[in-house]
């Protein structure tokens, strides 16, 4: 069990992904054939059930592309289900406090970091994959290392506690949701405001000081390049459906000259 996204980030590589909203395993397989480092399956806003997400995870694995899942909420069942079916990592929306983060570690990480329920489900190859077939403590260690737990910083509570949240053992990185964070700050989408820029600097500094990584959502490649230059380790750029629409519109425009 190896998380290729984690390996790249730990090696200092800047990585690029996109949100996956189309909801079809064939499209997930097609995305895995691109040069993306990862896809982010969105069950917070997307209409996906557990079985459909499992099919998308299988499709991504065919071509060694890491598939992260943004869970619908921070409840134990939401976290556990996506890990059991083989998500390479979880993005957790709308967290506000250190106490919530500590609960998430309890749900998502095996002993001794947490109390994740033991089940040799699809993510463990039903107990037949090499990392799951031996000593249980070795299995726990591999899962804890390779399965990413990434809370989103998109609330004032998270921003105000980012230094302590980033230090929590079991948290692997922080994903910044700039749109919701700007709303929470009372400056919706005003990303050039000094206070928003200061928030970005604070997050990057705090997370790096804790030895963790940062990911941020970006609307386009121009924004992505800016964020990478600001010190973010990874960018999740746009969503697949927009790329389909834009590509088709560009083709039609080219024909109708």
Tab-separated table of C-alpha atoms in Angstrom:
chain	number	residue	atom	x	y	z
A	1	UNK	CA	0.000	0.000	0.000
A	2	UNK	CA	1.663	3.169	-1.192
A	3	UNK	CA	0.106	6.605	-1.470
A	4	UNK	CA	1.791	8.138	-4.512
A	5	UNK	CA	0.503	11.626	-3.729
A	6	UNK	CA	2.003	11.464	-0.257
A	7	UNK	CA	5.294	10.207	-1.683
A	8	UNK	CA	5.496	13.100	-4.151
A	9	UNK	CA	4.699	15.707	-1.506
A	10	UNK	CA	7.209	14.211	0.935
A	11	UNK	CA	9.813	14.386	-1.850
A	12	UNK	CA	9.142	18.107	-2.225
A	13	UNK	CA	7.260	17.874	-5.518
A	14	UNK	CA	4.484	20.364	-6.232
A	15	UNK	CA	1.336	18.437	-7.120
A	16	UNK	CA	-1.817	19.179	-9.079
A	17	UNK	CA	-5.298	17.698	-8.836
A	18	UNK	CA	-8.872	18.561	-9.663
A	19	UNK	CA	-12.304	18.037	-8.159
A	20	UNK	CA	-14.159	15.068	-9.589
A	21	UNK	CA	-17.868	15.838	-9.904
A	22	UNK	CA	-18.968	13.843	-12.985
A	23	UNK	CA	-19.819	10.767	-10.942
A	24	UNK	CA	-18.909	8.008	-13.360
A	25	UNK	CA	-16.156	5.406	-13.066
A	26	UNK	CA	-15.343	5.703	-16.771
A	27	UNK	CA	-14.649	9.405	-16.321
A	28	UNK	CA	-12.556	8.656	-13.235
A	29	UNK	CA	-10.500	6.245	-15.310
A	30	UNK	CA	-10.085	8.891	-18.024
A	31	UNK	CA	-8.920	11.449	-15.449
A	32	UNK	CA	-6.416	8.898	-14.179
A	33	UNK	CA	-4.927	8.772	-17.690
A	34	UNK	CA	-4.091	12.492	-17.577
A	35	UNK	CA	-1.019	14.086	-16.000
A	36	UNK	CA	-2.923	14.913	-12.807
A	37	UNK	CA	-1.359	13.707	-9.573
A	38	UNK	CA	-4.713	13.118	-7.916
A	39	UNK	CA	-8.444	13.570	-8.166
A	40	UNK	CA	-10.702	14.701	-5.350
A	41	UNK	CA	-14.066	12.946	-5.273
A	42	UNK	CA	-16.539	15.353	-3.722
A	43	UNK	CA	-19.232	13.743	-1.586
A	44	UNK	CA	-19.912	16.975	0.299
A	45	UNK	CA	-21.489	18.719	-2.692
A	46	UNK	CA	-21.636	15.827	-5.168
A	47	UNK	CA	-24.507	13.300	-5.323
A	48	UNK	CA	-22.386	10.181	-4.756
A	49	UNK	CA	-23.211	7.157	-2.635
A	50	UNK	CA	-20.661	4.766	-1.133
A	51	UNK	CA	-20.918	2.156	-3.870
A	52	UNK	CA	-20.402	4.665	-6.691
A	53	UNK	CA	-17.377	6.151	-4.924
A	54	UNK	CA	-15.927	2.658	-4.562
A	55	UNK	CA	-16.169	2.176	-8.341
A	56	UNK	CA	-14.412	5.511	-8.905
A	57	UNK	CA	-11.613	4.521	-6.526
A	58	UNK	CA	-11.073	1.285	-8.433
A	59	UNK	CA	-10.948	3.192	-11.714
A	60	UNK	CA	-8.348	5.653	-10.402
A	61	UNK	CA	-6.152	2.833	-9.134
A	62	UNK	CA	-5.937	1.302	-12.623
A	63	UNK	CA	-3.504	4.036	-13.630
A	64	UNK	CA	-1.829	4.785	-10.301
A	65	UNK	CA	-3.623	8.051	-9.622
A	66	UNK	CA	-4.374	8.845	-5.998
A	67	UNK	CA	-8.050	9.412	-5.280
A	68	UNK	CA	-8.922	11.550	-2.282
A	69	UNK	CA	-12.475	11.871	-1.008
A	70	UNK	CA	-14.044	14.945	0.508
A	71	UNK	CA	-16.481	13.464	2.989
A	72	UNK	CA	-19.952	14.902	3.440
A	73	UNK	CA	-19.367	15.702	7.124
A	74	UNK	CA	-17.126	14.811	10.049
A	75	UNK	CA	-19.301	12.067	11.521
A	76	UNK	CA	-17.634	8.737	12.300
A	77	UNK	CA	-19.625	6.768	9.739
A	78	UNK	CA	-18.838	9.233	6.942
A	79	UNK	CA	-15.127	8.954	7.706
A	80	UNK	CA	-14.995	5.205	8.256
A	81	UNK	CA	-16.942	4.190	5.150
A	82	UNK	CA	-14.658	6.060	2.762
A	83	UNK	CA	-11.535	4.637	4.375
A	84	UNK	CA	-12.921	1.108	4.316
A	85	UNK	CA	-13.594	1.278	0.572
A	86	UNK	CA	-10.060	2.445	-0.171
A	87	UNK	CA	-9.828	6.245	-0.279
A	88	UNK	CA	-6.223	7.420	-0.434
A	89	UNK	CA	-7.089	10.213	1.943
A	90	UNK	CA	-9.930	12.285	3.302
A	91	UNK	CA	-10.629	15.992	3.056
A	92	UNK	CA	-12.818	17.040	5.994
A	93	UNK	CA	-15.031	20.113	5.475
A	94	UNK	CA	-16.229	22.675	7.996
A	95	UNK	CA	-14.056	21.955	11.012
A	96	UNK	CA	-13.993	24.586	13.734
A	97	UNK	CA	-12.007	23.412	16.738
A	98	UNK	CA	-9.120	21.337	18.026
A	99	UNK	CA	-11.645	19.068	19.723
A	100	UNK	CA	-13.235	18.256	16.356
A	101	UNK	CA	-9.811	17.517	14.892
A	102	UNK	CA	-8.957	15.185	17.750
A	103	UNK	CA	-12.218	13.317	17.165
A	104	UNK	CA	-11.396	13.002	13.471
A	105	UNK	CA	-8.021	11.470	14.291
A	106	UNK	CA	-9.811	9.046	16.588
A	107	UNK	CA	-12.125	8.010	13.734
A	108	UNK	CA	-9.600	7.951	10.874
A	109	UNK	CA	-6.392	6.586	12.367
A	110	UNK	CA	-5.740	3.166	13.804
A	111	UNK	CA	-4.199	2.512	17.216
A	112	UNK	CA	-2.053	4.031	18.677
A	113	UNK	CA	-2.928	7.347	16.967
A	114	UNK	CA	-6.667	6.768	17.037
A	115	UNK	CA	-9.434	4.235	17.479
A	116	UNK	CA	-10.447	3.529	13.877
A	117	UNK	CA	-12.658	0.474	13.710
A	118	UNK	CA	-10.844	-2.576	12.361
A	119	UNK	CA	-12.406	-4.059	9.239
A	120	UNK	CA	-10.566	-5.867	6.452
A	121	UNK	CA	-12.760	-4.375	3.758
A	122	UNK	CA	-11.947	-3.396	0.185
A	123	UNK	CA	-9.270	-0.907	1.210
A	124	UNK	CA	-7.326	-3.770	2.786
A	125	UNK	CA	-7.948	-6.167	-0.090
A	126	UNK	CA	-10.296	-8.009	2.245
A	127	UNK	CA	-7.245	-8.989	4.275
A	128	UNK	CA	-5.288	-10.447	1.353
A	129	UNK	CA	-3.100	-7.488	0.370
A	130	UNK	CA	0.462	-7.743	1.627
A	131	UNK	CA	0.193	-4.902	4.121
A	132	UNK	CA	-2.966	-6.414	5.632
A	133	UNK	CA	-2.003	-10.082	5.704
A	134	UNK	CA	0.690	-9.955	8.380
A	135	UNK	CA	1.068	-8.519	11.851
A	136	UNK	CA	-1.839	-6.303	12.858
A	137	UNK	CA	0.436	-3.600	14.261
A	138	UNK	CA	2.316	-3.404	10.961
A	139	UNK	CA	-1.026	-3.056	9.179
A	140	UNK	CA	-2.036	-0.239	11.506
A	141	UNK	CA	1.276	1.558	10.948
A	142	UNK	CA	1.051	1.340	7.146
A	143	UNK	CA	-2.534	2.619	7.087
A	144	UNK	CA	-1.773	5.451	9.485
A	145	UNK	CA	1.170	6.539	7.350
A	146	UNK	CA	-0.304	6.133	3.858
A	147	UNK	CA	-3.921	7.214	4.416
A	148	UNK	CA	-4.080	11.008	4.544
A	149	UNK	CA	-6.248	12.954	6.974
A	150	UNK	CA	-6.603	16.543	5.764
A	151	UNK	CA	-9.021	18.938	7.512
A	152	UNK	CA	-10.210	21.979	5.574
A	153	UNK	CA	-9.403	25.457	6.825
A	154	UNK	CA	-12.529	27.320	5.766
A	155	UNK	CA	-13.989	28.570	9.038
A	156	UNK	CA	-12.925	31.284	11.466
A	157	UNK	CA	-12.568	28.679	14.186
A	158	UNK	CA	-10.068	26.714	12.137
A	159	UNK	CA	-8.165	29.817	11.060
A	160	UNK	CA	-7.936	31.172	14.600
A	161	UNK	CA	-6.627	27.824	15.871
A	162	UNK	CA	-4.541	26.847	12.843
A	163	UNK	CA	-1.218	26.714	14.718
A	164	UNK	CA	-2.549	24.195	17.243
A	165	UNK	CA	-4.649	22.255	14.720
A	166	UNK	CA	-1.669	21.750	12.420
A	167	UNK	CA	0.330	20.264	15.299
A	168	UNK	CA	-2.220	17.550	16.111
A	169	UNK	CA	-0.627	14.128	15.706
A	170	UNK	CA	-2.528	12.265	13.010
A	171	UNK	CA	-3.304	15.319	10.899
A	172	UNK	CA	-1.276	14.991	7.693
A	173	UNK	CA	-2.007	18.339	6.067
A	174	UNK	CA	-4.442	21.210	5.694
A	175	UNK	CA	-6.695	21.924	2.702
A	176	UNK	CA	-7.679	25.575	2.311
A	177	UNK	CA	-11.176	26.308	1.004
A	178	UNK	CA	-10.704	29.942	-0.049
A	179	UNK	CA	-14.305	30.656	-0.988
A	180	UNK	CA	-15.889	29.552	2.280
A	181	UNK	CA	-13.011	31.039	4.254
A	182	UNK	CA	-13.465	34.422	2.587
A	183	UNK	CA	-17.185	34.269	3.410
A	184	UNK	CA	-16.402	33.388	7.024
A	185	UNK	CA	-14.055	36.384	7.161
A	186	UNK	CA	-16.804	38.696	5.881
A	187	UNK	CA	-15.050	39.421	2.574
A	188	UNK	CA	-16.664	36.996	0.079
A	189	UNK	CA	-14.254	36.179	-2.799
A	190	UNK	CA	-12.167	39.295	-2.091
A	191	UNK	CA	-8.963	37.304	-2.279
A	192	UNK	CA	-6.752	40.356	-2.859
A	193	UNK	CA	-7.727	41.933	0.469
A	194	UNK	CA	-4.720	42.306	2.790
A	195	UNK	CA	-6.481	40.381	5.551
A	196	UNK	CA	-7.088	37.420	3.248
A	197	UNK	CA	-3.501	37.429	2.028
A	198	UNK	CA	-2.386	37.547	5.659
A	199	UNK	CA	-4.572	34.532	6.402
A	200	UNK	CA	-2.912	32.591	3.566
A	201	UNK	CA	0.529	33.458	4.896
A	202	UNK	CA	-0.483	32.464	8.411
A	203	UNK	CA	-1.806	29.075	7.280
A	204	UNK	CA	1.250	28.225	5.186
A	205	UNK	CA	3.617	29.273	7.978
A	206	UNK	CA	1.743	27.327	10.670
A	207	UNK	CA	1.415	24.147	8.647
A	208	UNK	CA	5.045	24.170	7.508
A	209	UNK	CA	6.178	24.759	11.098
A	210	UNK	CA	4.263	21.631	12.085
A	211	UNK	CA	5.966	19.605	9.347
A	212	UNK	CA	2.736	19.075	7.423
A	213	UNK	CA	1.639	19.967	3.872
A	214	UNK	CA	-0.833	22.472	2.430
A	215	UNK	CA	-3.349	22.103	-0.396
A	216	UNK	CA	-5.590	24.864	-1.704
A	217	UNK	CA	-8.456	25.027	-4.174
A	218	UNK	CA	-7.809	27.283	-7.179
A	219	UNK	CA	-10.249	28.379	-9.859
A	220	UNK	CA	-7.720	28.235	-12.685
A	221	UNK	CA	-4.065	27.728	-13.604
A	222	UNK	CA	-3.147	31.380	-13.099
A	223	UNK	CA	-4.377	31.308	-9.510
A	224	UNK	CA	-2.689	27.938	-9.006
A	225	UNK	CA	0.703	29.306	-10.032
A	226	UNK	CA	0.244	32.215	-7.633
A	227	UNK	CA	-0.603	29.906	-4.735
A	228	UNK	CA	2.358	27.637	-5.432
A	229	UNK	CA	4.637	30.683	-5.423
A	230	UNK	CA	3.165	31.611	-2.022
A	231	UNK	CA	4.379	28.317	-0.584
A	232	UNK	CA	1.445	25.951	-0.966
A	233	UNK	CA	2.508	22.367	-1.652
A	234	UNK	CA	-0.414	21.329	-3.821
A	235	UNK	CA	-3.239	22.882	-5.821
A	236	UNK	CA	-6.656	21.441	-6.620
A	237	UNK	CA	-7.628	23.285	-9.773
A	238	UNK	CA	-11.238	23.609	-10.920
A	239	UNK	CA	-13.513	20.655	-11.497
A	240	UNK	CA	-13.799	18.134	-14.282
A	241	UNK	CA	-17.235	19.179	-15.524
A	242	UNK	CA	-16.068	22.729	-16.245
A	243	UNK	CA	-13.206	21.388	-18.319
A	244	UNK	CA	-15.606	19.324	-20.439
A	245	UNK	CA	-17.860	22.315	-21.037
A	246	UNK	CA	-14.970	24.670	-21.799
A	247	UNK	CA	-13.334	22.214	-24.208
A	248	UNK	CA	-16.561	21.620	-26.127
A	249	UNK	CA	-17.354	25.333	-26.301
A	250	UNK	CA	-13.839	26.026	-27.573
A	251	UNK	CA	-14.253	23.377	-30.261
A	252	UNK	CA	-17.621	24.759	-31.381
A	253	UNK	CA	-16.235	28.295	-31.456
A	254	UNK	CA	-13.316	27.142	-33.570
A	255	UNK	CA	-15.648	25.530	-36.109
A	256	UNK	CA	-18.068	28.457	-36.349
A	257	UNK	CA	-15.524	31.059	-37.452
